[in-house]
Amino acid sequence: MLRSRSLLNLRRAARVTMLSAVAVSAAACGPIVFEDSTALPVEGTPPPPPEPEPEPEPPKRVEVREDKIVINEKIQFEFNKARILPESDSLLAEIAKVIKENPQIKKIRIEGHASSEGNDDYNLKLSQKRAEAVRKWLIERGGIPAEMLEAKGYGETRPIASNDTEEGREKNRRVEFTILEQEVTRKKVEIDPKTGEEKVVEEEKATAKAD
Amino acid sequence: MHAFPMPLRTPTLAALCLAGCTFIARGPDQYRDDTRALLETKTGSIQACYDEALKQDPNLSGTVTVHFKVEKKTGIIRDVEVDPDRSTAPSSLANCVAKAIDGLQLTPEDQRDGVATFTWKFSPKSG
């Protein structure tokens, strides 16, 4: 009897001990809540400022386009006369420079045009004189061979804008440069199928004439 | 009535307990420091998140606070959540940070879950 009681007590004690151990163990396995008191620092690198857009090139005053030498500025003449104003000297110098830089150009016609204001004959003569004044300037001051240049006045016969407005008439008063003859090079090329490089197999030079 | 079924005698209970608690048991400070060190391994990725955000706004600065759990026995960071009330950086940056740390693994694993809160402070390099 006594023995069985002792055994029972031992079992109870063991059970209590184990329950306590489980309780302690459960508490030890509970979550741990924590927060860092100092923030993790991150330093970033801002992107470099964008490169400034390159300044657009100012439009060229003088350009060679197919059979024309286009001037994006007007040659200024004294009112009702064929005398070129000094402010146009730099423009004419640039025209001479462009002609020299393009040795393929062989012959140019300087064309004078007028608005419909005034007498037709007078306008025709004035535009002729103005074209000749430009030719003279290019030969004497620009160093262009005389045989390269011819001058022709068209008066009011070839308007490019309406003569009903001052703006249109101003556009019609102009000097144009038409390339009458220029040397062109025709090239026949073959593409190497292996390298993809172009190879000139035939080259022919010819003179193109405007109508 | 027994607290445990009869087959679960004392030796079995002891074995179970031991099996359940064989991982490291960090104190709160150690748990925090080890987790911080783990998070710092992702500084590069988080900096990349920030650099990307700086492309939109070169003067961007602010904080991102996240809550997450370090899973016991695996050490894996799970349930990463941005705390919008404590974050001043844009949500795109905050989400990028959360994504960067999600799934990191703390080693050695701890026997207890860690419920953590961490904050990153973002500022552009001066000069």
mmCIF file of N, CA and C in Angstrom, chain A residues 77 80-84 110 112-113 122-136 151-155 175:
data_model
loop_
_atom_site.group_PDB
_atom_site.id
_atom_site.type_symbol
_atom_site.label_atom_id
_atom_site.label_comp_id
_atom_site.label_asym_id
_atom_site.label_seq_id
_atom_site.Cartn_x
_atom_site.Cartn_y
_atom_site.Cartn_z
ATOM 1 N N PHE A 77 20.163 96.527 -102.321
ATOM 2 C CA PHE A 77 20.550 97.550 -103.301
ATOM 3 C C PHE A 77 20.016 98.903 -102.837
ATOM 4 N N ASN A 80 15.839 101.810 -105.947
ATOM 5 C CA ASN A 80 15.634 102.137 -107.367
ATOM 6 C C ASN A 80 16.934 102.203 -108.168
ATOM 7 N N LYS A 81 18.010 101.690 -107.602
ATOM 8 C CA LYS A 81 19.297 101.739 -108.302
ATOM 9 C C LYS A 81 19.950 100.356 -108.262
ATOM 10 N N ALA A 82 21.056 100.243 -109.002
ATOM 11 C CA ALA A 82 21.752 98.955 -109.065
ATOM 12 C C ALA A 82 23.011 98.961 -108.207
ATOM 13 N N ARG A 83 23.083 99.905 -107.287
ATOM 14 C CA ARG A 83 24.267 99.967 -106.421
ATOM 15 C C ARG A 83 24.053 99.066 -105.201
ATOM 16 N N ILE A 84 25.004 98.141 -105.030
ATOM 17 C CA ILE A 84 24.901 97.205 -103.899
ATOM 18 C C ILE A 84 25.292 97.935 -102.616
ATOM 19 N N ILE A 110 23.500 84.597 -112.892
ATOM 20 C CA ILE A 110 22.989 85.473 -111.833
ATOM 21 C C ILE A 110 21.720 86.113 -112.378
ATOM 22 N N GLY A 112 18.423 88.541 -111.965
ATOM 23 C CA GLY A 112 17.791 89.643 -111.265
ATOM 24 C C GLY A 112 16.285 89.609 -111.477
ATOM 25 N N HIS A 113 15.528 89.812 -110.375
ATOM 26 C CA HIS A 113 14.059 89.804 -110.469
ATOM 27 C C HIS A 113 13.510 91.039 -109.769
ATOM 28 N N TYR A 122 11.266 99.366 -117.217
ATOM 29 C CA TYR A 122 12.181 99.898 -116.212
ATOM 30 C C TYR A 122 12.612 98.765 -115.271
ATOM 31 N N ASN A 123 11.643 97.967 -114.858
ATOM 32 C CA ASN A 123 11.947 96.850 -113.946
ATOM 33 C C ASN A 123 12.885 95.847 -114.608
ATOM 34 N N LEU A 124 12.652 95.609 -115.889
ATOM 35 C CA LEU A 124 13.506 94.656 -116.608
ATOM 36 C C LEU A 124 14.944 95.154 -116.651
ATOM 37 N N LYS A 125 15.076 96.457 -116.973
ATOM 38 C CA LYS A 125 16.419 97.037 -117.056
ATOM 39 C C LYS A 125 17.084 97.069 -115.673
ATOM 40 N N LEU A 126 16.294 97.461 -114.670
ATOM 41 C CA LEU A 126 16.856 97.539 -113.310
ATOM 42 C C LEU A 126 17.328 96.153 -112.854
ATOM 43 N N SER A 127 16.508 95.138 -113.098
ATOM 44 C CA SER A 127 16.893 93.787 -112.655
ATOM 45 C C SER A 127 18.135 93.313 -113.416
ATOM 46 N N GLN A 128 18.264 93.714 -114.682
ATOM 47 C CA GLN A 128 19.457 93.356 -115.464
ATOM 48 C C GLN A 128 20.687 94.036 -114.861
ATOM 49 N N LYS A 129 20.525 95.336 -114.568
ATOM 50 C CA LYS A 129 21.657 96.080 -114.014
ATOM 51 C C LYS A 129 22.070 95.527 -112.651
ATOM 52 N N ARG A 130 21.080 95.152 -111.886
ATOM 53 C CA ARG A 130 21.387 94.618 -110.542
ATOM 54 C C ARG A 130 22.119 93.271 -110.666
ATOM 55 N N ALA A 131 21.671 92.435 -111.595
ATOM 56 C CA ALA A 131 22.344 91.144 -111.805
ATOM 57 C C ALA A 131 23.788 91.382 -112.251
ATOM 58 N N GLU A 132 23.980 92.380 -113.104
ATOM 59 C CA GLU A 132 25.338 92.691 -113.590
ATOM 60 C C GLU A 132 26.207 93.247 -112.467
ATOM 61 N N ALA A 133 25.564 94.025 -111.572
ATOM 62 C CA ALA A 133 26.318 94.578 -110.431
ATOM 63 C C ALA A 133 26.842 93.445 -109.544
ATOM 64 N N VAL A 134 26.010 92.453 -109.370
ATOM 65 C CA VAL A 134 26.419 91.303 -108.536
ATOM 66 C C VAL A 134 27.552 90.550 -109.237
ATOM 67 N N ARG A 135 27.402 90.359 -110.539
ATOM 68 C CA ARG A 135 28.445 89.654 -111.303
ATOM 69 C C ARG A 135 29.778 90.394 -111.167
ATOM 70 N N LYS A 136 29.696 91.717 -111.314
ATOM 71 C CA LYS A 136 30.908 92.532 -111.238
ATOM 72 C C LYS A 136 31.573 92.381 -109.860
ATOM 73 N N ALA A 151 24.976 87.210 -116.347
ATOM 74 C CA ALA A 151 23.941 87.963 -115.642
ATOM 75 C C ALA A 151 22.736 88.151 -116.542
ATOM 76 N N LYS A 152 21.552 87.999 -115.954
ATOM 77 C CA LYS A 152 20.344 88.185 -116.744
ATOM 78 C C LYS A 152 19.247 88.788 -115.868
ATOM 79 N N GLY A 153 18.585 89.794 -116.395
ATOM 80 C CA GLY A 153 17.471 90.412 -115.695
ATOM 81 C C GLY A 153 16.147 89.878 -116.227
ATOM 82 N N TYR A 154 15.277 89.489 -115.314
ATOM 83 C CA TYR A 154 13.972 88.960 -115.729
ATOM 84 C C TYR A 154 12.824 89.924 -115.417
ATOM 85 N N GLY A 155 13.171 91.081 -114.820
ATOM 86 C CA GLY A 155 12.112 92.022 -114.489
ATOM 87 C C GLY A 155 11.089 91.400 -113.579
ATOM 88 N N VAL A 175 17.667 88.368 -106.080
ATOM 89 C CA VAL A 175 18.705 87.894 -106.992
ATOM 90 C C VAL A 175 18.843 86.401 -106.746
#
